[in-house]
Amino acid sequence: MEKETLTDREVLLLRRKLDLLLRTGKLLMESAADTNRIERNMKRVAAFMGIPEEKLHLDIRWTMIMVNVSDETHSFSKFQKCEKHGINMTTITEVSHLSWKAIEQDYSLDQYEEELERIARKPRNYMPYLVAIGAGFACGGFCKLFGCDWIAFLFASICAFVGFRVRARCIEFGINVYMSIAIAAFVATCLAYASSFSGLSSTPYHPLLACALFIVPGVPLINFVDDMIDNHLLVGITRAANTMMMVGAMTFGIAFAMRVLVMNDIEIDHKFSELSMVPHDPYYIYAIAAAIAAMGFSMIFNIQRRLLWVVALGGIIAVCTRNFVNFELGYGPVIGSFMGSFVVSLIAVKAVHWFDVPNHVLTIPSVIPMIPGVLMYRSLFAFINLHGVIGEVTNAFANGINSALIILCISLGVAVPNIFARRYIAKDRQRYLEEELEKRRQRGKFIEW
């Protein structure tokens, strides 16, 4: 029912609703939710608050969320700045659950605000040093996937652990995020190079390939693809720019370390060029390495402890599918990586109902072990050590393009099944939402703006 005038109390109530709505969106954006999820959750919370969808207008951006509620007579707008961007899968899950519980259990605004604050203040599931250990073993898992022995696995894990803690300390000291990434990559690479002189490993240079891969921005990259496909172009482009800055900072740190320490060490360049892309270990070894890497990244992303084994299984499926399509069927690493991520995402479409979590909570950590580290580093070192030999630039670009295609296909493999499934189940969700709102009206708990 339209109102000609609003009392001061009604205006204050509406402003409070908009404030809570914006805080919900901010919490999701700062926890690395994709834009479509942020929009869906905010609309659901608005429905709980009695704000009709036809009167609600959202503008979601990387650093700012804007909300307007208007009809023929009134218009109210509020803005919320988003500043601290991180990755927190538990927060994304709990906000999604809260948006449904508020409707089903007739929450008051006070109850909703209390729960939202609880989620925002909730400590992470893993202590900082435990996360650093997880990040270290994740990079060790990467190193094993690249073909190293177990001693090199240990060296890569130690170097990554130190690099991860260095980045955390730099951020605590107020150093720029991208500069912190560059410093962490520099330190980890220096340690990895130093470990190559130990003589304990038969693959001494492999830790250089994996020691800084805890920085790889897998979540922003996959969210970028999601946003572009869902036509959230502005946010998608911003996420892509942020991803490029992170990769650029990591590359700068690694390149600087290699220039300072290695200079013109042709042996290392040859070693990287000679690294075989063909699996030479049994499948179970790659399964163990994939599970370790997936669980390590899950800890960085703050996934619930109960889901670690699920993500480990997803990592095993992704990597083994990739290897089978790539080497057994002969379709190459690009198609293999796409199929690995596609299969995991397809399974996750059903698994999300079993474990009651958003799709990306299961899929993103599972596909991270397929990042093409060998190709990325071959391209990097080829550009660093250009000597004017014919074919050097072509080889560097070929490796760079192949690694970019693999990363893009991983992102598409994750995004495509999720997007199509989301469109199929959207009608059922909308129908369920309308039924719950109608029940709330019948209970006398629904007040429309």
Coordinates of N, CA and C in Angstrom, one line a residue, residues 137-362:
F137 N 52.4 -26.2 3.3 CA 52.1 -27.5 2.7 C 51.4 -27.5 1.4
A138 N 50.5 -26.5 1.2 CA 49.9 -26.3 -0.1 C 50.9 -26.1 -1.2
C139 N 51.9 -25.2 -0.9 CA 52.9 -25.0 -1.9 C 53.8 -26.3 -2.1
G140 N 54.0 -27.0 -1.0 CA 54.7 -28.3 -1.1 C 54.0 -29.2 -1.9
G141 N 52.6 -29.3 -1.8 CA 51.8 -30.1 -2.7 C 51.9 -29.7 -4.1
F142 N 52.0 -28.4 -4.4 CA 52.2 -27.9 -5.8 C 53.5 -28.5 -6.3
C143 N 54.6 -28.4 -5.4 CA 55.9 -28.8 -5.8 C 55.9 -30.3 -6.2
K144 N 55.2 -31.1 -5.4 CA 55.1 -32.5 -5.7 C 54.4 -32.8 -7.0
L145 N 53.4 -32.0 -7.3 CA 52.6 -32.1 -8.5 C 53.5 -31.8 -9.7
F146 N 54.5 -30.9 -9.5 CA 55.5 -30.6 -10.6 C 56.6 -31.6 -10.8
G147 N 56.6 -32.6 -9.9 CA 57.5 -33.7 -10.1 C 58.7 -33.8 -9.2
C148 N 58.7 -33.1 -8.0 CA 59.8 -33.1 -7.1 C 59.8 -34.3 -6.2
D149 N 60.9 -34.5 -5.5 CA 61.0 -35.6 -4.5 C 60.4 -35.0 -3.2
W150 N 60.4 -35.9 -2.1 CA 59.8 -35.5 -0.9 C 60.7 -34.5 -0.1
I151 N 62.0 -34.5 -0.3 CA 62.8 -33.5 0.4 C 62.6 -32.2 -0.2
A152 N 62.4 -32.1 -1.5 CA 62.1 -30.8 -2.1 C 60.7 -30.3 -1.7
F153 N 59.8 -31.3 -1.5 CA 58.5 -30.9 -1.0 C 58.6 -30.2 0.4
L154 N 59.5 -30.8 1.2 CA 59.7 -30.2 2.5 C 60.3 -28.8 2.4
F155 N 61.3 -28.6 1.6 CA 61.9 -27.3 1.4 C 60.9 -26.3 0.9
A156 N 60.1 -26.7 -0.1 CA 59.1 -25.8 -0.7 C 58.1 -25.3 0.4
S157 N 57.8 -26.3 1.3 CA 56.8 -26.0 2.3 C 57.4 -25.0 3.3
I158 N 58.6 -25.2 3.7 CA 59.3 -24.3 4.7 C 59.4 -22.9 4.1
C159 N 59.8 -22.8 2.8 CA 60.0 -21.5 2.2 C 58.7 -20.8 2.1
A160 N 57.6 -21.5 1.7 CA 56.3 -20.9 1.6 C 55.8 -20.4 2.9
F161 N 56.0 -21.2 4.0 CA 55.6 -20.9 5.3 C 56.2 -19.5 5.7
V162 N 57.5 -19.4 5.5 CA 58.2 -18.1 5.9 C 57.7 -17.0 5.0
G163 N 57.5 -17.2 3.7 CA 57.0 -16.2 2.9 C 55.6 -15.7 3.3
F164 N 54.7 -16.7 3.7 CA 53.4 -16.3 4.1 C 53.4 -15.5 5.3
R165 N 54.2 -15.8 6.3 CA 54.3 -15.1 7.5 C 54.9 -13.7 7.3
V166 N 55.8 -13.6 6.3 CA 56.4 -12.3 6.0 C 55.3 -11.4 5.4
R167 N 54.5 -11.9 4.6 CA 53.4 -11.1 4.0 C 52.4 -10.6 5.1
A168 N 52.1 -11.6 6.0 CA 51.2 -11.2 7.1 C 51.8 -10.1 8.0
R169 N 53.1 -10.2 8.3 CA 53.7 -9.2 9.1 C 53.8 -7.8 8.4
C170 N 54.1 -7.9 7.1 CA 54.1 -6.6 6.3 C 52.8 -5.9 6.3
I171 N 51.7 -6.7 6.2 CA 50.3 -6.1 6.2 C 50.0 -5.5 7.6
E172 N 50.4 -6.3 8.6 CA 50.2 -5.8 10.0 C 51.0 -4.5 10.3
F173 N 52.1 -4.3 9.6 CA 52.9 -3.1 9.8 C 52.4 -1.9 8.9
G174 N 51.3 -2.2 8.1 CA 50.7 -1.1 7.3 C 51.3 -0.9 6.0
I175 N 52.1 -1.9 5.5 CA 52.7 -1.8 4.2 C 51.7 -2.1 3.1
N176 N 51.8 -1.5 2.0 CA 50.8 -1.7 0.9 C 50.7 -3.2 0.6
V177 N 49.4 -3.6 0.2 CA 49.2 -5.0 0.0 C 50.1 -5.6 -1.1
Y178 N 50.2 -4.8 -2.2 CA 50.9 -5.3 -3.3 C 52.4 -5.3 -3.0
M179 N 52.9 -4.4 -2.3 CA 54.3 -4.4 -1.9 C 54.6 -5.5 -0.9
S180 N 53.6 -5.8 -0.1 CA 53.7 -7.0 0.8 C 53.9 -8.3 0.1
I181 N 53.1 -8.4 -1.0 CA 53.2 -9.6 -1.8 C 54.5 -9.7 -2.5
A182 N 55.1 -8.6 -3.0 CA 56.4 -8.6 -3.7 C 57.5 -9.0 -2.7
I183 N 57.4 -8.5 -1.4 CA 58.4 -8.8 -0.4 C 58.3 -10.3 0.0
A184 N 57.1 -10.8 0.1 CA 56.9 -12.2 0.5 C 57.5 -13.1 -0.6
A185 N 57.2 -12.8 -1.9 CA 57.7 -13.6 -3.0 C 59.2 -13.5 -3.1
F186 N 59.8 -12.3 -2.8 CA 61.2 -12.2 -2.8 C 61.9 -13.1 -1.7
V187 N 61.3 -13.0 -0.5 CA 61.9 -13.8 0.6 C 61.8 -15.3 0.3
A188 N 60.6 -15.7 -0.1 CA 60.4 -17.2 -0.3 C 61.3 -17.7 -1.4
T189 N 61.5 -16.9 -2.5 CA 62.3 -17.3 -3.6 C 63.8 -17.3 -3.2
C190 N 64.2 -16.4 -2.4 CA 65.6 -16.4 -1.9 C 65.9 -17.7 -1.0
L191 N 64.9 -18.0 -0.2 CA 65.1 -19.2 0.6 C 65.1 -20.5 -0.2
A192 N 64.2 -20.5 -1.2 CA 64.2 -21.7 -2.1 C 65.5 -21.8 -2.9
Y193 N 66.1 -20.7 -3.3 CA 67.3 -20.8 -4.0 C 68.4 -21.3 -3.1
A194 N 68.4 -20.8 -1.9 CA 69.4 -21.2 -0.9 C 69.3 -22.7 -0.6
S195 N 68.1 -23.2 -0.6 CA 67.9 -24.7 -0.3 C 68.4 -25.6 -1.5
S196 N 68.6 -25.0 -2.7 CA 69.1 -25.8 -3.8 C 70.5 -26.2 -3.6
F197 N 71.2 -25.6 -2.7 CA 72.7 -25.9 -2.4 C 72.8 -27.0 -1.3
S198 N 71.7 -27.4 -0.8 CA 71.8 -28.4 0.3 C 72.4 -29.7 -0.1
G199 N 72.1 -30.1 -1.3 CA 72.6 -31.4 -1.8 C 71.7 -32.6 -1.3
L200 N 70.6 -32.3 -0.6 CA 69.8 -33.4 -0.1 C 68.7 -33.9 -1.0
S201 N 68.4 -33.0 -2.0 CA 67.3 -33.4 -2.9 C 67.8 -33.6 -4.3
S202 N 67.2 -34.6 -5.0 CA 67.6 -34.9 -6.4 C 66.9 -33.9 -7.4
T203 N 65.9 -33.1 -6.8 CA 65.2 -32.1 -7.6 C 65.3 -30.8 -6.9
P204 N 66.5 -30.2 -6.8 CA 66.8 -29.0 -6.0 C 66.1 -27.8 -6.4
Y205 N 65.8 -27.7 -7.7 CA 65.3 -26.4 -8.2 C 63.7 -26.3 -8.2
H206 N 63.1 -27.4 -8.0 CA 61.6 -27.4 -8.0 C 61.0 -26.5 -6.9
P207 N 61.6 -26.4 -5.7 CA 61.0 -25.4 -4.8 C 60.9 -24.0 -5.3
L208 N 61.7 -23.6 -6.2 CA 61.6 -22.3 -6.8 C 60.3 -22.1 -7.6
L209 N 59.8 -23.2 -8.1 CA 58.6 -23.2 -8.9 C 57.3 -23.0 -8.0
A210 N 57.4 -23.4 -6.8 CA 56.2 -23.5 -6.0 C 56.2 -22.6 -4.7
C211 N 57.3 -22.1 -4.3 CA 57.4 -21.5 -3.0 C 56.6 -20.2 -2.8
A212 N 56.2 -19.6 -3.9 CA 55.4 -18.3 -3.8 C 53.9 -18.5 -4.3
L213 N 53.5 -19.7 -4.6 CA 52.2 -20.0 -5.2 C 51.1 -19.8 -4.2
F214 N 51.4 -19.6 -2.9 CA 50.3 -19.3 -2.0 C 49.7 -17.9 -2.3
I215 N 50.4 -17.1 -3.1 CA 49.9 -15.8 -3.5 C 48.9 -15.8 -4.7
V216 N 48.9 -16.9 -5.4 CA 48.1 -17.0 -6.6 C 46.6 -16.6 -6.3
P217 N 46.1 -15.6 -6.9 CA 44.7 -15.1 -6.6 C 43.6 -15.9 -7.3
G218 N 43.4 -17.2 -6.9 CA 42.5 -18.0 -7.5 C 41.0 -17.6 -7.3
V219 N 40.7 -17.1 -6.1 CA 39.3 -16.7 -5.9 C 38.9 -15.4 -6.7
P220 N 39.8 -14.3 -6.6 CA 39.4 -13.2 -7.5 C 39.3 -13.5 -9.0
L221 N 40.2 -14.4 -9.4 CA 40.2 -14.8 -10.8 C 38.9 -15.5 -11.2
I222 N 38.5 -16.4 -10.4 CA 37.2 -17.2 -10.7 C 36.0 -16.2 -10.5
N223 N 36.0 -15.4 -9.5 CA 35.0 -14.4 -9.4 C 34.9 -13.5 -10.6
F224 N 36.1 -13.1 -11.1 CA 36.1 -12.2 -12.3 C 35.4 -12.9 -13.5
V225 N 35.6 -14.2 -13.7 CA 35.0 -14.9 -14.8 C 33.5 -15.0 -14.5
D226 N 33.1 -15.3 -13.3 CA 31.7 -15.3 -12.9 C 31.0 -14.0 -13.2
D227 N 31.6 -12.9 -12.7 CA 31.0 -11.6 -12.9 C 30.8 -11.2 -14.3
M228 N 31.8 -11.5 -15.1 CA 31.7 -11.2 -16.6 C 30.6 -11.9 -17.2
I229 N 30.5 -13.2 -16.9 CA 29.5 -14.0 -17.5 C 28.1 -13.6 -17.1
D230 N 28.0 -13.2 -15.8 CA 26.7 -12.7 -15.3 C 26.4 -11.2 -15.6
N231 N 27.3 -10.6 -16.4 CA 27.1 -9.2 -16.9 C 27.3 -8.2 -15.8
H232 N 28.0 -8.5 -14.8 CA 28.5 -7.5 -13.8 C 29.9 -7.0 -14.2
L233 N 29.9 -6.3 -15.3 CA 31.1 -6.0 -16.0 C 32.1 -5.1 -15.2
L234 N 31.5 -4.1 -14.6 CA 32.4 -3.2 -13.9 C 33.1 -3.8 -12.7
V235 N 32.4 -4.6 -11.9 CA 33.0 -5.3 -10.8 C 34.0 -6.4 -11.3
G236 N 33.6 -7.1 -12.4 CA 34.5 -8.1 -13.0 C 35.8 -7.5 -13.5
I237 N 35.7 -6.4 -14.1 CA 37.0 -5.7 -14.6 C 37.8 -5.3 -13.4
T238 N 37.2 -4.8 -12.4 CA 38.0 -4.4 -11.2 C 38.7 -5.6 -10.6
R239 N 37.9 -6.7 -10.5 CA 38.5 -7.9 -9.9 C 39.7 -8.3 -10.8
A240 N 39.6 -8.3 -12.1 CA 40.6 -8.6 -13.0 C 41.9 -7.8 -12.8
A241 N 41.6 -6.4 -12.7 CA 42.7 -5.5 -12.4 C 43.4 -5.8 -11.1
N242 N 42.7 -6.2 -10.1 CA 43.3 -6.5 -8.8 C 44.1 -7.8 -8.9
T243 N 43.6 -8.8 -9.7 CA 44.3 -10.0 -9.9 C 45.6 -9.8 -10.6
M244 N 45.6 -8.9 -11.7 CA 46.8 -8.6 -12.4 C 47.8 -7.9 -11.5
M245 N 47.4 -7.0 -10.7 CA 48.3 -6.4 -9.7 C 48.9 -7.4 -8.8
M246 N 48.2 -8.3 -8.3 CA 48.7 -9.3 -7.4 C 49.7 -10.2 -8.1
V247 N 49.4 -10.7 -9.3 CA 50.3 -11.5 -10.1 C 51.6 -10.7 -10.4
G248 N 51.3 -9.4 -10.8 CA 52.5 -8.5 -11.1 C 53.4 -8.3 -9.9
A249 N 52.8 -8.1 -8.8 CA 53.7 -8.0 -7.6 C 54.4 -9.2 -7.2
M250 N 53.8 -10.4 -7.4 CA 54.5 -11.7 -7.2 C 55.6 -11.9 -8.2
T251 N 55.3 -11.6 -9.4 CA 56.3 -11.7 -10.5 C 57.5 -10.8 -10.2
F252 N 57.2 -9.6 -9.8 CA 58.3 -8.6 -9.5 C 59.2 -9.1 -8.4
G253 N 58.6 -9.7 -7.3 CA 59.4 -10.2 -6.2 C 60.3 -11.4 -6.6
I254 N 59.7 -12.3 -7.4 CA 60.5 -13.4 -7.9 C 61.6 -13.0 -8.8
A255 N 61.2 -12.1 -9.8 CA 62.2 -11.7 -10.8 C 63.4 -10.9 -10.1
F256 N 63.0 -10.1 -9.1 CA 64.1 -9.3 -8.4 C 65.0 -10.3 -7.7
A257 N 64.4 -11.3 -7.0 CA 65.2 -12.2 -6.3 C 66.2 -13.0 -7.2
M258 N 65.6 -13.4 -8.4 CA 66.5 -14.2 -9.3 C 67.5 -13.3 -9.9
R259 N 67.3 -12.0 -10.1 CA 68.3 -11.1 -10.7 C 69.4 -10.9 -9.6
V260 N 69.0 -10.8 -8.4 CA 70.0 -10.5 -7.3 C 70.8 -11.7 -7.0
L261 N 70.2 -12.9 -7.0 CA 70.9 -14.1 -6.5 C 71.5 -14.9 -7.7
V262 N 70.7 -15.1 -8.7 CA 71.1 -16.0 -9.8 C 71.9 -15.3 -10.9
M263 N 71.5 -14.1 -11.2 CA 72.1 -13.4 -12.3 C 72.1 -14.2 -13.6
N264 N 73.2 -14.6 -14.1 CA 73.2 -15.3 -15.4 C 73.5 -16.8 -15.2
D265 N 72.8 -17.4 -14.3 CA 73.0 -18.9 -14.0 C 72.2 -19.6 -15.1
I266 N 72.9 -20.0 -16.2 CA 72.3 -20.7 -17.3 C 71.8 -22.1 -16.9
E267 N 72.4 -22.7 -15.9 CA 72.0 -24.0 -15.4 C 70.6 -24.1 -15.0
I268 N 70.2 -23.1 -14.2 CA 68.8 -23.0 -13.7 C 67.8 -22.9 -14.8
D269 N 68.2 -22.0 -15.8 CA 67.3 -21.8 -16.9 C 67.1 -23.1 -17.7
H270 N 68.2 -23.8 -17.8 CA 68.1 -25.1 -18.5 C 67.2 -26.1 -17.7
K271 N 67.4 -26.1 -16.4 CA 66.7 -27.0 -15.6 C 65.2 -26.8 -15.7
F272 N 64.7 -25.5 -15.7 CA 63.3 -25.2 -15.9 C 62.8 -25.6 -17.3
S273 N 63.6 -25.4 -18.3 CA 63.3 -25.8 -19.6 C 63.1 -27.3 -19.8
E274 N 63.9 -28.0 -19.0 CA 63.9 -29.5 -19.2 C 62.9 -30.2 -18.3
L275 N 62.2 -29.5 -17.4 CA 61.2 -30.1 -16.5 C 60.1 -30.8 -17.4
S276 N 59.9 -32.1 -17.1 CA 58.9 -32.8 -17.9 C 57.5 -32.5 -17.4
M277 N 56.6 -32.3 -18.3 CA 55.2 -32.1 -18.0 C 54.4 -33.5 -17.9
V278 N 55.1 -34.6 -18.2 CA 54.4 -35.9 -18.2 C 54.6 -36.5 -16.8
P279 N 53.4 -37.0 -16.2 CA 53.5 -37.6 -14.9 C 54.5 -38.8 -14.9
H280 N 55.3 -38.8 -13.9 CA 56.2 -40.0 -13.8 C 56.0 -40.7 -12.4
D281 N 55.1 -40.2 -11.6 CA 54.8 -40.9 -10.4 C 53.4 -41.6 -10.5
P282 N 53.1 -42.5 -9.7 CA 51.8 -43.2 -9.7 C 50.7 -42.2 -9.4
Y283 N 49.5 -42.5 -9.8 CA 48.4 -41.6 -9.6 C 48.1 -41.3 -8.1
Y284 N 48.4 -42.3 -7.3 CA 48.1 -42.1 -5.9 C 49.0 -41.0 -5.3
I285 N 50.2 -40.9 -5.8 CA 51.1 -39.8 -5.4 C 50.6 -38.4 -5.7
Y286 N 50.1 -38.3 -6.9 CA 49.5 -37.1 -7.3 C 48.2 -36.8 -6.6
A287 N 47.5 -37.8 -6.2 CA 46.3 -37.7 -5.4 C 46.6 -37.1 -4.0
I288 N 47.6 -37.7 -3.4 CA 48.1 -37.2 -2.1 C 48.5 -35.7 -2.2
A289 N 49.3 -35.4 -3.2 CA 49.8 -34.0 -3.4 C 48.6 -33.1 -3.6
A290 N 47.6 -33.5 -4.4 CA 46.5 -32.6 -4.7 C 45.7 -32.4 -3.5
A291 N 45.5 -33.4 -2.7 CA 44.7 -33.3 -1.4 C 45.4 -32.4 -0.4
I292 N 46.7 -32.5 -0.3 CA 47.5 -31.6 0.6 C 47.3 -30.1 0.1
A293 N 47.5 -29.9 -1.2 CA 47.4 -28.5 -1.7 C 46.0 -28.0 -1.5
A294 N 45.0 -28.8 -1.8 CA 43.6 -28.3 -1.7 C 43.3 -27.9 -0.2
M295 N 43.7 -28.8 0.7 CA 43.4 -28.5 2.1 C 44.2 -27.3 2.6
G296 N 45.4 -27.1 2.1 CA 46.2 -26.0 2.5 C 45.5 -24.7 2.1
F297 N 45.0 -24.6 0.9 CA 44.3 -23.4 0.4 C 43.0 -23.2 1.1
S298 N 42.4 -24.3 1.5 CA 41.1 -24.2 2.2 C 41.3 -23.5 3.6
M299 N 42.5 -23.7 4.2 CA 42.8 -23.1 5.5 C 43.0 -21.6 5.2
I300 N 43.7 -21.2 4.1 CA 43.8 -19.8 3.8 C 42.5 -19.1 3.5
F301 N 41.6 -19.9 2.9 CA 40.2 -19.3 2.6 C 39.3 -19.4 3.8
N302 N 39.7 -19.9 4.9 CA 38.9 -20.1 6.1 C 37.6 -20.9 5.9
I303 N 37.8 -22.1 5.3 CA 36.7 -23.0 5.2 C 36.5 -23.8 6.5
Q304 N 35.3 -24.1 6.7 CA 34.9 -24.9 7.9 C 35.8 -26.2 8.0
R305 N 36.2 -26.5 9.2 CA 37.0 -27.7 9.4 C 36.3 -29.0 8.9
R306 N 35.0 -29.0 9.1 CA 34.3 -30.3 8.7 C 34.3 -30.5 7.2
L307 N 34.7 -29.5 6.4 CA 34.7 -29.6 4.9 C 36.1 -29.9 4.4
L308 N 37.1 -30.0 5.2 CA 38.5 -30.2 4.7 C 38.6 -31.5 3.9
W309 N 38.0 -32.6 4.4 CA 38.1 -33.8 3.7 C 37.4 -33.8 2.3
V310 N 36.3 -33.0 2.3 CA 35.5 -32.9 1.1 C 36.3 -32.2 0.0
V311 N 37.0 -31.1 0.4 CA 37.8 -30.3 -0.5 C 39.0 -31.1 -1.0
A312 N 39.6 -31.9 -0.1 CA 40.7 -32.8 -0.4 C 40.3 -33.8 -1.5
L313 N 39.1 -34.3 -1.3 CA 38.5 -35.3 -2.3 C 38.3 -34.6 -3.7
G314 N 37.8 -33.3 -3.6 CA 37.6 -32.5 -4.8 C 38.9 -32.3 -5.5
G315 N 40.0 -32.0 -4.8 CA 41.3 -31.7 -5.4 C 41.8 -33.0 -6.1
I316 N 41.6 -34.2 -5.4 CA 42.0 -35.4 -6.0 C 41.3 -35.7 -7.4
I317 N 40.0 -35.4 -7.3 CA 39.2 -35.6 -8.6 C 39.6 -34.7 -9.7
A318 N 39.9 -33.4 -9.3 CA 40.2 -32.4 -10.3 C 41.6 -32.8 -11.0
V319 N 42.6 -33.1 -10.2 CA 43.9 -33.3 -10.7 C 44.0 -34.7 -11.5
C320 N 43.4 -35.7 -10.9 CA 43.4 -37.0 -11.6 C 42.6 -36.9 -12.9
T321 N 41.5 -36.2 -12.9 CA 40.8 -36.0 -14.2 C 41.6 -35.2 -15.2
R322 N 42.2 -34.2 -14.7 CA 43.1 -33.4 -15.6 C 44.2 -34.3 -16.2
N323 N 44.9 -35.1 -15.4 CA 46.0 -35.9 -15.9 C 45.5 -37.0 -16.9
F324 N 44.3 -37.5 -16.6 CA 43.8 -38.6 -17.4 C 43.4 -38.0 -18.8
V325 N 42.7 -36.9 -18.8 CA 42.3 -36.3 -20.1 C 43.6 -35.7 -20.9
N326 N 44.5 -35.2 -20.1 CA 45.7 -34.6 -20.7 C 46.6 -35.7 -21.3
F327 N 47.0 -36.7 -20.5 CA 48.0 -37.6 -20.9 C 47.4 -39.0 -21.5
E328 N 46.4 -39.5 -20.8 CA 45.9 -40.8 -21.3 C 45.1 -40.6 -22.6
L329 N 44.2 -39.6 -22.6 CA 43.4 -39.3 -23.8 C 44.1 -38.4 -24.8
G330 N 45.1 -37.7 -24.4 CA 45.9 -36.9 -25.3 C 45.3 -35.6 -25.8
Y331 N 44.4 -35.0 -25.0 CA 43.8 -33.8 -25.3 C 44.5 -32.5 -24.9
G332 N 45.6 -32.7 -24.2 CA 46.4 -31.5 -23.8 C 46.0 -30.9 -22.5
P333 N 46.9 -30.0 -21.9 CA 46.7 -29.5 -20.6 C 45.5 -28.5 -20.5
V334 N 45.2 -27.8 -21.6 CA 44.1 -26.8 -21.6 C 42.8 -27.5 -21.4
I335 N 42.5 -28.5 -22.3 CA 41.2 -29.2 -22.2 C 41.2 -30.1 -20.9
G336 N 42.4 -30.6 -20.6 CA 42.4 -31.4 -19.3 C 42.1 -30.6 -18.1
S337 N 42.6 -29.4 -18.0 CA 42.3 -28.5 -16.9 C 40.9 -28.1 -16.9
F338 N 40.3 -27.8 -18.0 CA 38.9 -27.5 -18.1 C 38.0 -28.6 -17.6
M339 N 38.3 -29.9 -18.1 CA 37.5 -31.0 -17.7 C 37.7 -31.3 -16.2
G340 N 38.9 -31.1 -15.6 CA 39.1 -31.4 -14.2 C 38.2 -30.4 -13.4
S341 N 38.2 -29.1 -13.7 CA 37.4 -28.2 -12.9 C 35.9 -28.3 -13.2
F342 N 35.6 -28.7 -14.5 CA 34.2 -28.9 -14.9 C 33.6 -30.0 -14.1
V343 N 34.3 -31.2 -14.0 CA 33.8 -32.3 -13.3 C 33.6 -32.0 -11.8
V344 N 34.5 -31.3 -11.2 CA 34.4 -30.9 -9.8 C 33.2 -30.0 -9.6
S345 N 33.1 -29.0 -10.4 CA 32.0 -28.1 -10.3 C 30.6 -28.8 -10.5
L346 N 30.6 -29.7 -11.5 CA 29.3 -30.5 -11.7 C 28.9 -31.3 -10.5
I347 N 29.9 -31.9 -9.9 CA 29.6 -32.7 -8.6 C 29.2 -31.8 -7.5
A348 N 29.8 -30.6 -7.5 CA 29.5 -29.6 -6.4 C 28.1 -29.1 -6.5
V349 N 27.5 -29.1 -7.7 CA 26.1 -28.6 -7.9 C 25.2 -29.4 -7.0
K350 N 25.5 -30.7 -6.9 CA 24.7 -31.6 -6.0 C 25.2 -31.6 -4.6
A351 N 26.5 -31.6 -4.5 CA 27.1 -31.7 -3.1 C 26.8 -30.5 -2.2
V352 N 26.6 -29.3 -2.8 CA 26.2 -28.2 -2.0 C 25.0 -28.4 -1.1
H353 N 24.1 -29.2 -1.6 CA 22.9 -29.6 -0.8 C 23.2 -30.6 0.3
W354 N 24.2 -31.4 0.0 CA 24.5 -32.4 1.1 C 25.2 -31.7 2.2
F355 N 26.1 -30.7 1.9 CA 26.9 -30.1 3.0 C 26.4 -28.7 3.4
D356 N 25.4 -28.2 2.6 CA 24.7 -26.9 3.0 C 25.7 -25.7 3.0
V357 N 26.4 -25.6 1.8 CA 27.4 -24.5 1.7 C 27.3 -24.0 0.3
P358 N 27.7 -22.7 0.0 CA 27.7 -22.2 -1.4 C 28.7 -23.0 -2.3
N359 N 28.4 -23.0 -3.5 CA 29.2 -23.8 -4.5 C 30.7 -23.5 -4.5
H360 N 31.1 -22.2 -4.4 CA 32.5 -21.8 -4.5 C 33.3 -22.3 -3.2
V361 N 32.6 -22.6 -2.1 CA 33.3 -23.1 -1.0 C 33.9 -24.4 -1.3
L362 N 33.3 -25.2 -2.1 CA 33.8 -26.6 -2.4 C 34.7 -26.6 -3.7

